[in-house]
Amino acid sequence: MLSVVLSIAFALVTAAIGLTFWRLLTGPDKPDRILALDTLYVNAIALLVLLGMHLDSALYFEAAILIAMMGFIGTVALCKYLLRGDIIE
Amino acid sequence: MRRWLPHPILTPTLALIWVLLANSLAPGHILLGLLLGWLIPVFTLRFWPEPVLVRHPLTLLRFLLVVGYDILVANLAVAWLILRGANHIQPAFVVVPLALRSELGISLLANTISLTPGTVSSWLSPDRRFLVVQGLDVADPEALVATIKRRYEAPILRILESC
Amino acid sequence: MLEITISVLILIGAIFTFIGSLGLARMPDFYTRLHGPTKATTIGVGSLLIASMIHFSTQDDGLSFHEVLVTLFLFITAPVSAHLLSKAALHLRIRSLSEPPPLVDAVDRDVLTNGEPLPRRSRAPRPNAHQSR
């Protein structure tokens, strides 16, 4: 039963990544694209967690933690760039 | 005391985070966590000059429960709005006048607003007196402001800034 | 029983993650798009992480709690990035269905151009951006 549910979840999260990617490519303004990148990293965490359960390996968590931290810092840096025109002042 | 243990709440929190990160309850990890929890606040004191004091623990607990419940309800509401499509929503900006003064209080309120009822805090005036909030489906802006002030700001004010 | 709990949590998480991205894709303007990812996606991933925590805790290598850390981290950072994105969008004067309050415009204009009106949807010129350093 778990494997069936995991397959459905994989399909849903992959569809979510597809939708986010579409917004990343078409999104009319810069904040839209940054928002899409932000959502993309959260979706990647979801995919990694599912993969960890599917393969029964806890190793994928280290990657998930790193993606969570780096993704957040990336979003903040990009927003700061839009607000100031500079990242490091 | 003030110099050697500037943030009594931060130390056990950091120790807890370290234990979670190491994913083990071995005494060595707990000790290392406590050491880090003591050293990090001492060395980063300049970033947080104001001391953090929690005055009414029961109010804090009730506030956390209310926010947790609201997060669940708000998520169902937002999911429903997204599924129904864009023709049924009335997005609007509302301006919330703030009674909170401390940085921690304002950031706590802004984060709570972003996580809860179909609203995202989007702009704080430079004098920190107004918070601009974006609502996904706002039928009555004044009612929204009143709800935010009563449900979230009043408890935070009581917890962090009452005398 | 345990397997059912984990399966339900995974399904809820995946559905919410999907709805968040759906909101990102189909909402009409930037500020409404912001709501899907900040709320639905965060709780979706949180639900998946809790499912994984139960899954790994009930296996033989003992308890596994560091998923809580990722969940907490996401719940703390999601509002911060939403606030920053929204602030950047207000600063850039992104097209919007709802009119931003005049307060924002007034303060932004005073800060950036000493009272000159700004053209919509274009970056404000920054007076003395380079000389002042």
Short mmCIF file of C-alpha atoms in Angstrom, two decimals:
data_model
loop_
_atom_site.label_atom_id
_atom_site.label_comp_id
_atom_site.label_asym_id
_atom_site.label_seq_id
_atom_site.Cartn_x
_atom_site.Cartn_y
_atom_site.Cartn_z
CA MET A 1 0.00 0.00 0.00
CA LEU A 2 2.83 2.35 0.88
CA SER A 3 4.43 1.85 -2.52
CA VAL A 4 1.17 2.68 -4.34
CA VAL A 5 0.74 5.85 -2.27
CA LEU A 6 4.37 6.77 -2.88
CA SER A 7 3.89 6.44 -6.64
CA ILE A 8 0.85 8.74 -6.53
CA ALA A 9 2.80 11.22 -4.39
CA PHE A 10 5.75 11.10 -6.82
CA ALA A 11 3.37 11.90 -9.69
CA LEU A 12 1.76 14.82 -7.81
CA VAL A 13 5.06 16.37 -6.74
CA THR A 14 6.51 15.98 -10.24
CA ALA A 15 3.43 17.70 -11.67
CA ALA A 16 3.94 20.46 -9.10
CA ILE A 17 7.55 20.88 -10.22
CA GLY A 18 6.34 21.03 -13.82
CA LEU A 19 3.85 23.82 -13.01
CA THR A 20 6.52 25.73 -11.07
CA PHE A 21 8.93 25.38 -13.97
CA TRP A 22 6.31 26.74 -16.35
CA ARG A 23 5.95 29.80 -14.11
CA LEU A 24 9.74 30.13 -14.00
CA LEU A 25 9.90 30.20 -17.79
CA THR A 26 6.87 32.41 -18.51
CA GLY A 27 6.52 34.48 -15.31
CA PRO A 28 6.17 38.06 -16.54
CA ASP A 29 8.26 39.84 -13.89
CA LYS A 30 11.41 39.22 -11.92
CA PRO A 31 9.66 38.58 -8.56
CA ASP A 32 7.53 35.91 -10.25
CA ARG A 33 10.64 34.06 -11.33
CA ILE A 34 12.22 34.35 -7.89
CA LEU A 35 9.00 33.06 -6.33
CA ALA A 36 9.08 30.14 -8.76
CA LEU A 37 12.69 29.35 -7.78
CA ASP A 38 11.67 29.53 -4.10
CA THR A 39 8.81 27.10 -4.67
CA LEU A 40 11.08 24.89 -6.77
CA TYR A 41 13.50 24.31 -3.88
CA VAL A 42 10.67 23.50 -1.47
CA ASN A 43 9.32 21.02 -4.03
CA ALA A 44 12.80 19.53 -4.37
CA ILE A 45 12.82 18.95 -0.60
CA ALA A 46 9.47 17.16 -0.92
CA LEU A 47 10.85 14.98 -3.73
CA LEU A 48 13.97 14.13 -1.71
CA VAL A 49 11.88 13.14 1.33
CA LEU A 50 9.72 10.88 -0.83
CA LEU A 51 12.83 9.36 -2.42
CA GLY A 52 14.29 8.71 1.03
CA MET A 53 11.18 6.80 2.04
CA HIS A 54 11.03 4.93 -1.26
CA LEU A 55 14.65 3.78 -1.03
CA ASP A 56 14.51 3.35 2.77
CA SER A 57 17.58 5.47 3.28
CA ALA A 58 17.90 8.31 5.79
CA LEU A 59 20.90 9.78 3.94
CA TYR A 60 18.71 12.03 1.80
CA PHE A 61 17.90 14.18 4.83
CA GLU A 62 21.32 15.77 4.93
CA ALA A 63 20.70 16.92 1.37
CA ALA A 64 17.22 18.16 2.31
CA ILE A 65 18.57 20.23 5.20
CA LEU A 66 21.27 21.74 3.00
CA ILE A 67 18.78 22.59 0.24
CA ALA A 68 16.47 24.22 2.81
CA MET A 69 19.22 26.48 4.13
CA MET A 70 20.85 27.36 0.81
CA GLY A 71 17.50 27.92 -0.92
CA PHE A 72 16.41 30.38 1.73
CA ILE A 73 19.67 32.29 1.55
CA GLY A 74 19.42 32.36 -2.24
CA THR A 75 15.89 33.80 -2.14
CA VAL A 76 16.92 36.46 0.38
CA ALA A 77 19.97 37.43 -1.69
CA LEU A 78 17.92 37.74 -4.89
CA CYS A 79 15.23 39.85 -3.13
CA LYS A 80 17.90 42.08 -1.67
CA TYR A 81 19.30 42.52 -5.16
CA LEU A 82 15.89 43.62 -6.46
CA LEU A 83 15.40 45.99 -3.53
CA ARG A 84 18.83 47.60 -3.55
CA GLY A 85 20.56 46.80 -6.80
CA ASP A 86 23.39 45.39 -4.69
CA ILE A 87 23.83 42.31 -2.56
CA ILE A 88 26.75 43.29 -0.40
CA GLU A 89 26.74 46.94 0.65
CA MET B 1 24.76 37.57 34.47
CA ARG B 2 23.75 39.95 31.69
CA ARG B 3 27.15 39.57 30.07
CA TRP B 4 27.72 35.86 30.48
CA LEU B 5 24.19 34.58 29.89
CA PRO B 6 22.55 37.24 27.72
CA HIS B 7 19.67 35.14 26.38
CA PRO B 8 18.49 32.49 28.83
CA ILE B 9 15.81 31.22 26.42
CA LEU B 10 18.13 30.96 23.42
CA THR B 11 20.62 28.63 25.11
CA PRO B 12 18.33 25.60 25.62
CA THR B 13 16.73 26.24 22.21
CA LEU B 14 20.10 26.07 20.47
CA ALA B 15 21.01 22.96 22.47
CA LEU B 16 17.73 21.34 21.38
CA ILE B 17 18.42 22.25 17.73
CA TRP B 18 21.90 20.76 17.98
CA VAL B 19 20.54 17.51 19.40
CA LEU B 20 17.95 17.36 16.61
CA LEU B 21 20.62 18.04 13.99
CA ALA B 22 22.89 15.31 15.36
CA ASN B 23 19.81 13.06 15.66
CA SER B 24 21.13 11.42 18.81
CA LEU B 25 20.57 11.74 22.54
CA ALA B 26 24.10 10.78 23.57
CA PRO B 27 25.45 12.80 26.56
CA GLY B 28 28.32 14.09 24.44
CA HIS B 29 25.95 15.68 21.95
CA ILE B 30 23.86 17.24 24.72
CA LEU B 31 27.00 18.70 26.30
CA LEU B 32 28.27 20.03 22.98
CA GLY B 33 24.83 21.51 22.28
CA LEU B 34 24.79 23.31 25.64
CA LEU B 35 28.31 24.61 25.00
CA LEU B 36 27.28 25.95 21.57
CA GLY B 37 24.07 27.34 23.05
CA TRP B 38 26.15 29.25 25.57
CA LEU B 39 28.89 30.46 23.21
CA ILE B 40 26.76 31.58 20.26
CA PRO B 41 24.65 34.09 22.25
CA VAL B 42 27.75 35.46 23.97
CA PHE B 43 29.53 36.07 20.67
CA THR B 44 26.49 37.39 18.76
CA LEU B 45 25.30 39.71 21.51
CA ARG B 46 25.66 42.73 19.28
CA PHE B 47 22.95 41.50 16.92
CA TRP B 48 20.32 41.24 19.67
CA PRO B 49 20.82 43.96 22.21
CA GLU B 50 17.32 43.78 23.69
CA PRO B 51 16.67 40.97 26.20
CA VAL B 52 13.77 38.61 25.49
CA LEU B 53 11.38 37.99 28.34
CA VAL B 54 8.25 35.88 28.20
CA ARG B 55 5.79 37.17 30.73
CA HIS B 56 2.68 35.04 30.51
CA PRO B 57 3.53 31.42 29.63
CA LEU B 58 -0.12 30.37 29.60
CA THR B 59 -1.03 33.11 27.14
CA LEU B 60 1.90 31.98 24.99
CA LEU B 61 0.61 28.40 25.03
CA ARG B 62 -2.90 29.49 24.11
CA PHE B 63 -1.51 31.73 21.36
CA LEU B 64 0.48 28.82 19.90
CA LEU B 65 -2.63 26.60 19.90
CA VAL B 66 -4.74 29.31 18.25
CA VAL B 67 -2.07 29.89 15.59
CA GLY B 68 -1.67 26.15 14.93
CA TYR B 69 -5.43 25.77 14.47
CA ASP B 70 -5.54 28.84 12.23
CA ILE B 71 -2.68 27.52 10.08
CA LEU B 72 -4.67 24.34 9.36
CA VAL B 73 -7.94 26.19 8.67
CA ALA B 74 -6.23 28.85 6.56
CA ASN B 75 -4.53 26.20 4.47
CA LEU B 76 -7.81 24.48 3.70
CA ALA B 77 -9.36 27.86 2.82
CA VAL B 78 -6.47 28.86 0.54
CA ALA B 79 -6.46 25.44 -1.13
CA TRP B 80 -10.20 25.77 -1.79
CA LEU B 81 -9.77 29.29 -3.24
CA ILE B 82 -6.96 28.08 -5.54
CA LEU B 83 -9.03 25.14 -6.77
CA ARG B 84 -12.09 27.35 -7.42
CA GLY B 85 -10.03 29.62 -9.62
CA ALA B 86 -9.26 33.28 -10.02
CA ASN B 87 -12.75 34.56 -10.80
CA HIS B 88 -14.00 34.30 -7.26
CA ILE B 89 -11.32 36.11 -5.32
CA GLN B 90 -11.09 39.74 -4.22
CA PRO B 91 -7.45 40.49 -3.42
CA ALA B 92 -6.80 43.68 -1.48
CA PHE B 93 -4.16 45.47 0.54
CA VAL B 94 -5.03 46.51 4.07
CA VAL B 95 -3.03 48.72 6.43
CA VAL B 96 -2.69 47.52 10.02
CA PRO B 97 -1.69 50.20 12.52
CA LEU B 98 0.72 48.62 15.00
CA ALA B 99 0.60 48.88 18.77
CA LEU B 100 3.69 46.67 19.11
CA ARG B 101 7.01 48.45 19.46
CA SER B 102 9.75 45.82 19.83
CA GLU B 103 11.49 44.32 16.79
CA LEU B 104 10.85 40.78 17.98
CA GLY B 105 7.15 41.46 18.52
CA ILE B 106 6.70 42.98 15.07
CA SER B 107 8.56 40.17 13.32
CA LEU B 108 6.55 37.58 15.27
CA LEU B 109 3.30 39.28 14.26
CA ALA B 110 4.41 39.56 10.60
CA ASN B 111 5.36 35.88 10.46
CA THR B 112 2.09 34.85 12.10
CA ILE B 113 0.11 36.92 9.61
CA SER B 114 1.99 35.37 6.68
CA LEU B 115 1.32 31.84 7.90
CA THR B 116 -2.33 32.26 8.79
CA PRO B 117 -5.56 33.54 7.30
CA GLY B 118 -5.05 33.97 3.55
CA THR B 119 -2.83 37.01 4.16
CA VAL B 120 0.84 37.86 3.58
CA SER B 121 2.56 40.71 5.38
CA SER B 122 4.24 42.67 2.63
CA TRP B 123 5.58 45.99 3.81
CA LEU B 124 6.53 47.73 7.04
CA SER B 125 6.71 51.50 7.14
CA PRO B 126 10.19 52.81 8.07
CA ASP B 127 8.89 54.28 11.34
CA ARG B 128 7.44 50.82 12.24
CA ARG B 129 3.95 52.13 12.81
CA PHE B 130 2.07 50.51 9.93
CA LEU B 131 2.16 47.02 8.50
CA VAL B 132 0.77 46.58 5.00
CA VAL B 133 -0.90 43.20 4.57
CA GLN B 134 -1.95 41.54 1.31
CA GLY B 135 -5.12 39.47 1.52
CA LEU B 136 -6.12 36.83 -1.03
CA ASP B 137 -9.87 37.14 -0.56
CA VAL B 138 -10.91 40.17 1.45
CA ALA B 139 -14.64 40.87 1.66
CA ASP B 140 -14.39 43.41 4.48
CA PRO B 141 -10.98 45.06 5.05
CA GLU B 142 -11.92 46.61 8.39
CA ALA B 143 -13.06 43.29 9.80
CA LEU B 144 -9.74 41.74 8.71
CA VAL B 145 -7.75 44.45 10.49
CA ALA B 146 -9.87 44.02 13.62
CA THR B 147 -9.36 40.24 13.55
CA ILE B 148 -5.59 40.58 13.18
CA LYS B 149 -5.40 43.05 16.04
CA ARG B 150 -7.62 41.05 18.38
CA ARG B 151 -6.51 37.53 17.58
CA TYR B 152 -2.74 37.95 17.08
CA GLU B 153 -1.49 41.33 18.17
CA ALA B 154 -3.18 41.44 21.58
CA PRO B 155 -1.63 38.14 22.84
CA ILE B 156 1.86 39.06 21.52
CA LEU B 157 1.57 42.43 23.22
CA ARG B 158 0.61 40.72 26.45
CA ILE B 159 3.42 38.15 26.22
CA LEU B 160 6.30 40.43 25.25
CA GLU B 161 5.52 43.98 26.22
CA SER B 162 3.10 44.17 29.13
CA CYS B 163 4.44 45.71 32.30
CA MET C 1 -2.56 0.91 11.11
CA LEU C 2 0.79 2.65 11.12
CA GLU C 3 1.09 2.21 7.39
CA ILE C 4 -2.34 3.77 6.91
CA THR C 5 -1.34 6.82 8.98
CA ILE C 6 1.87 7.26 6.98
CA SER C 7 0.02 6.82 3.69
CA VAL C 8 -2.64 9.38 4.61
CA LEU C 9 0.02 11.91 5.65
CA ILE C 10 1.96 11.36 2.41
CA LEU C 11 -1.19 11.80 0.33
CA ILE C 12 -2.19 14.99 2.18
CA GLY C 13 1.33 16.35 1.82
CA ALA C 14 1.59 15.60 -1.89
CA ILE C 15 -1.86 17.07 -2.60
CA PHE C 16 -1.05 20.29 -0.73
CA THR C 17 2.32 20.59 -2.48
CA PHE C 18 0.56 20.21 -5.81
CA ILE C 19 -2.13 22.77 -4.90
CA GLY C 20 0.54 25.27 -3.89
CA SER C 21 2.22 25.02 -7.28
CA LEU C 22 -1.16 25.09 -9.00
CA GLY C 23 -1.84 28.38 -7.27
CA LEU C 24 1.51 29.65 -8.47
CA ALA C 25 0.66 28.69 -12.04
CA ARG C 26 -2.95 29.82 -12.37
CA MET C 27 -3.44 32.89 -10.18
CA PRO C 28 -3.77 36.18 -12.09
CA ASP C 29 -1.23 38.54 -10.50
CA PHE C 30 1.96 38.36 -8.47
CA TYR C 31 0.44 39.09 -5.06
CA THR C 32 -2.19 36.38 -5.38
CA ARG C 33 0.44 33.92 -6.67
CA LEU C 34 2.39 34.51 -3.48
CA HIS C 35 -0.26 32.82 -1.32
CA GLY C 36 -0.11 29.32 -2.79
CA PRO C 37 3.60 28.60 -2.25
CA THR C 38 3.85 30.27 1.17
CA LYS C 39 0.96 28.39 2.74
CA ALA C 40 -0.05 25.25 0.89
CA THR C 41 3.45 24.16 -0.10
CA THR C 42 4.85 24.75 3.37
CA ILE C 43 2.22 22.66 5.09
CA GLY C 44 2.42 20.02 2.35
CA VAL C 45 6.15 19.53 2.82
CA GLY C 46 5.66 19.65 6.60
CA SER C 47 3.15 16.81 6.35
CA LEU C 48 5.53 14.77 4.17
CA LEU C 49 8.33 15.30 6.69
CA ILE C 50 6.14 14.14 9.58
CA ALA C 51 5.21 11.03 7.56
CA SER C 52 8.89 10.35 7.00
CA MET C 53 9.63 10.89 10.69
CA ILE C 54 7.07 8.23 11.65
CA HIS C 55 8.36 5.94 8.91
CA PHE C 56 11.98 6.05 10.03
CA SER C 57 11.20 6.11 13.75
CA THR C 58 9.35 2.80 13.57
CA GLN C 59 12.23 1.03 11.87
CA ASP C 60 14.91 -0.73 13.83
CA ASP C 61 17.58 1.97 14.09
CA GLY C 62 15.70 3.91 16.76
CA LEU C 63 14.02 7.29 16.82
CA SER C 64 14.56 9.84 14.09
CA PHE C 65 13.70 13.41 14.89
CA HIS C 66 15.77 15.62 12.65
CA GLU C 67 12.89 15.95 10.21
CA VAL C 68 11.37 18.26 12.81
CA LEU C 69 14.31 20.57 12.20
CA VAL C 70 13.59 20.90 8.47
CA THR C 71 9.88 21.43 9.20
CA LEU C 72 10.61 24.16 11.75
CA PHE C 73 13.11 25.77 9.42
CA LEU C 74 10.59 25.86 6.57
CA PHE C 75 7.88 27.28 8.82
CA ILE C 76 10.21 30.05 9.98
CA THR C 77 11.70 30.91 6.59
CA ALA C 78 8.60 30.77 4.36
CA PRO C 79 7.01 33.97 5.79
CA VAL C 80 10.34 35.79 5.66
CA SER C 81 10.90 35.05 1.98
CA ALA C 82 7.26 35.90 1.24
CA HIS C 83 7.64 39.25 2.98
CA LEU C 84 10.86 40.05 1.12
CA LEU C 85 9.42 39.03 -2.27
CA SER C 86 6.33 41.10 -1.66
CA LYS C 87 8.39 44.09 -0.57
CA ALA C 88 10.54 43.77 -3.69
CA ALA C 89 7.41 43.58 -5.84
CA LEU C 90 5.95 46.71 -4.21
CA HIS C 91 9.26 48.46 -4.77
CA LEU C 92 9.32 47.49 -8.46
CA ARG C 93 5.63 48.45 -8.86
CA ILE C 94 4.52 45.14 -10.30
CA ARG C 95 1.11 45.16 -12.03
CA SER C 96 -1.52 44.23 -9.49
CA LEU C 97 -5.26 43.55 -9.31
CA SER C 98 -5.51 45.38 -6.02
CA GLU C 99 -4.30 48.91 -5.53
CA PRO C 100 -1.36 49.20 -3.07
CA PRO C 101 -2.04 51.73 -0.30
CA PRO C 102 -0.83 55.28 -1.08
CA LEU C 103 1.37 55.12 2.02
CA VAL C 104 3.81 52.72 0.32
CA ASP C 105 4.11 54.87 -2.77
CA ALA C 106 4.64 58.02 -0.76
CA VAL C 107 7.41 56.59 1.40
CA ASP C 108 9.15 54.84 -1.50
CA ARG C 109 9.06 58.00 -3.60
CA ASP C 110 10.43 60.18 -0.81
CA VAL C 111 13.21 57.78 -0.08
CA LEU C 112 14.26 57.26 -3.67
CA THR C 113 13.76 60.43 -5.66
CA ASN C 114 13.11 63.24 -3.19
CA GLY C 115 9.46 63.61 -4.15
CA GLU C 116 9.53 63.13 -7.95
CA PRO C 117 6.76 60.82 -9.19
CA LEU C 118 7.98 57.44 -10.38
CA PRO C 119 6.93 55.83 -13.66
CA ARG C 120 4.98 52.63 -13.09
CA ARG C 121 6.62 49.25 -13.70
CA SER C 122 10.11 50.52 -14.13
CA ARG C 123 13.00 50.71 -11.77
CA ALA C 124 13.40 53.91 -9.89
CA PRO C 125 16.54 55.89 -10.62
CA ARG C 126 18.71 55.94 -7.57
CA PRO C 127 20.11 59.41 -7.01
CA ASN C 128 23.77 59.39 -6.06
CA ALA C 129 23.80 55.62 -5.91
CA HIS C 130 27.47 55.47 -6.66
CA GLN C 131 28.76 58.80 -5.49
CA SER C 132 27.45 58.35 -1.97
CA ARG C 133 29.65 55.38 -1.25
#
